[in-house]
Amino acid sequence: MTPALYQSLQPWITVYSKQPGIDPRTAPADLLRRLPGMDSVALESYLQAREQAAMVTPSASSPGPTPLPPLPAPPGIPFVSGPQRNIGVYV
């Protein structure tokens, strides 16, 4: 795999997590927007909250992550939420 090919595919690559669905906390916005039946108003609100939560630095007064609003899953596509683990891929 060339670096250019990896860069073009990277947003769509997932390591199999044994979870039967999509984690909206980490899924690319473009993927979520392309899901059939997704409520676009709820999604844009969710993405805005997700972006704002990512900019918040945890502190002693608020050590945990900012909770995100619920995002209804489109029909037939389960949303999952599990422990987040980051894995690096080096090309």
Coordinates of C-alpha atoms in Angstrom, one line a residue:
M1 CA 0.0 0.0 0.0
T2 CA 1.4 3.3 -1.0
P3 CA 1.2 6.4 1.3
A4 CA -1.1 8.1 -1.2
L5 CA -3.5 5.2 -1.3
Y6 CA -3.4 4.9 2.5
Q7 CA -4.2 8.6 2.9
S8 CA -7.2 8.3 0.5
L9 CA -8.6 5.2 2.4
Q10 CA -7.7 6.2 5.9
P11 CA -11.0 7.8 6.9
W12 CA -12.9 4.6 5.9
I13 CA -10.6 2.0 7.5
T14 CA -11.8 0.3 10.7
V15 CA -10.1 -2.5 12.6
Y16 CA -12.7 -5.1 13.4
S17 CA -13.8 -4.4 16.9
K18 CA -16.3 -7.3 17.3
Q19 CA -19.0 -4.6 17.8
P20 CA -22.0 -5.1 15.6
G21 CA -22.4 -1.5 14.5
I22 CA -20.9 2.0 14.2
D23 CA -19.6 4.1 17.0
P24 CA -20.8 7.6 16.3
R25 CA -18.2 9.1 18.7
T26 CA -15.4 8.1 16.4
A27 CA -17.0 7.6 13.0
P28 CA -16.0 10.1 10.3
A29 CA -18.7 12.8 9.8
D30 CA -18.9 11.9 6.1
L31 CA -19.7 8.3 6.9
L32 CA -22.4 9.3 9.3
R33 CA -23.9 11.7 6.7
R34 CA -24.0 8.9 4.1
L35 CA -26.0 6.5 6.3
P36 CA -29.5 5.9 4.7
G37 CA -32.3 7.3 6.9
M38 CA -30.0 9.4 9.1
D39 CA -31.8 12.4 10.6
S40 CA -29.6 15.3 9.2
V41 CA -30.7 17.9 11.8
A42 CA -29.9 15.6 14.7
L43 CA -26.7 14.6 13.1
E44 CA -25.4 18.1 12.5
S45 CA -26.3 19.0 16.1
Y46 CA -24.4 15.9 17.3
L47 CA -21.4 16.6 15.2
Q48 CA -21.2 20.2 16.5
A49 CA -21.3 18.9 20.1
R50 CA -18.7 16.2 19.3
E51 CA -16.4 18.8 17.9
Q52 CA -16.8 21.1 20.9
A53 CA -16.3 18.3 23.3
A54 CA -13.0 17.4 21.5
M55 CA -11.7 20.9 22.1
V56 CA -12.3 20.8 25.9
T57 CA -9.2 20.0 28.0
P58 CA -10.1 17.9 31.0
S59 CA -9.3 19.6 34.3
A60 CA -9.5 18.8 38.0
S61 CA -13.0 20.3 38.1
S62 CA -14.2 18.3 35.1
P63 CA -12.0 15.2 34.7
G64 CA -14.3 13.2 32.5
P65 CA -15.3 13.6 28.9
T66 CA -18.2 16.0 28.0
P67 CA -21.3 13.9 27.5
L68 CA -22.7 14.0 23.9
P69 CA -26.4 14.3 23.1
P70 CA -28.1 11.2 22.0
L71 CA -28.0 10.5 18.3
P72 CA -30.8 8.2 17.0
A73 CA -29.4 5.4 14.8
P74 CA -30.9 5.1 11.3
P75 CA -33.2 2.1 10.8
G76 CA -31.3 -1.2 10.5
I77 CA -27.9 0.3 11.5
P78 CA -27.0 -0.2 15.1
F79 CA -24.9 2.4 16.9
V80 CA -22.5 1.0 19.6
S81 CA -20.4 2.6 22.3
G82 CA -17.5 0.8 23.8
P83 CA -14.1 1.5 25.3
Q84 CA -12.1 3.6 23.0
R85 CA -8.7 2.3 22.0
N86 CA -6.3 4.0 19.6
I87 CA -4.1 2.1 17.3
G88 CA -1.4 3.6 15.2
V89 CA -0.7 2.4 11.6
Y90 CA 2.6 3.4 10.2
V91 CA 3.1 3.4 6.4

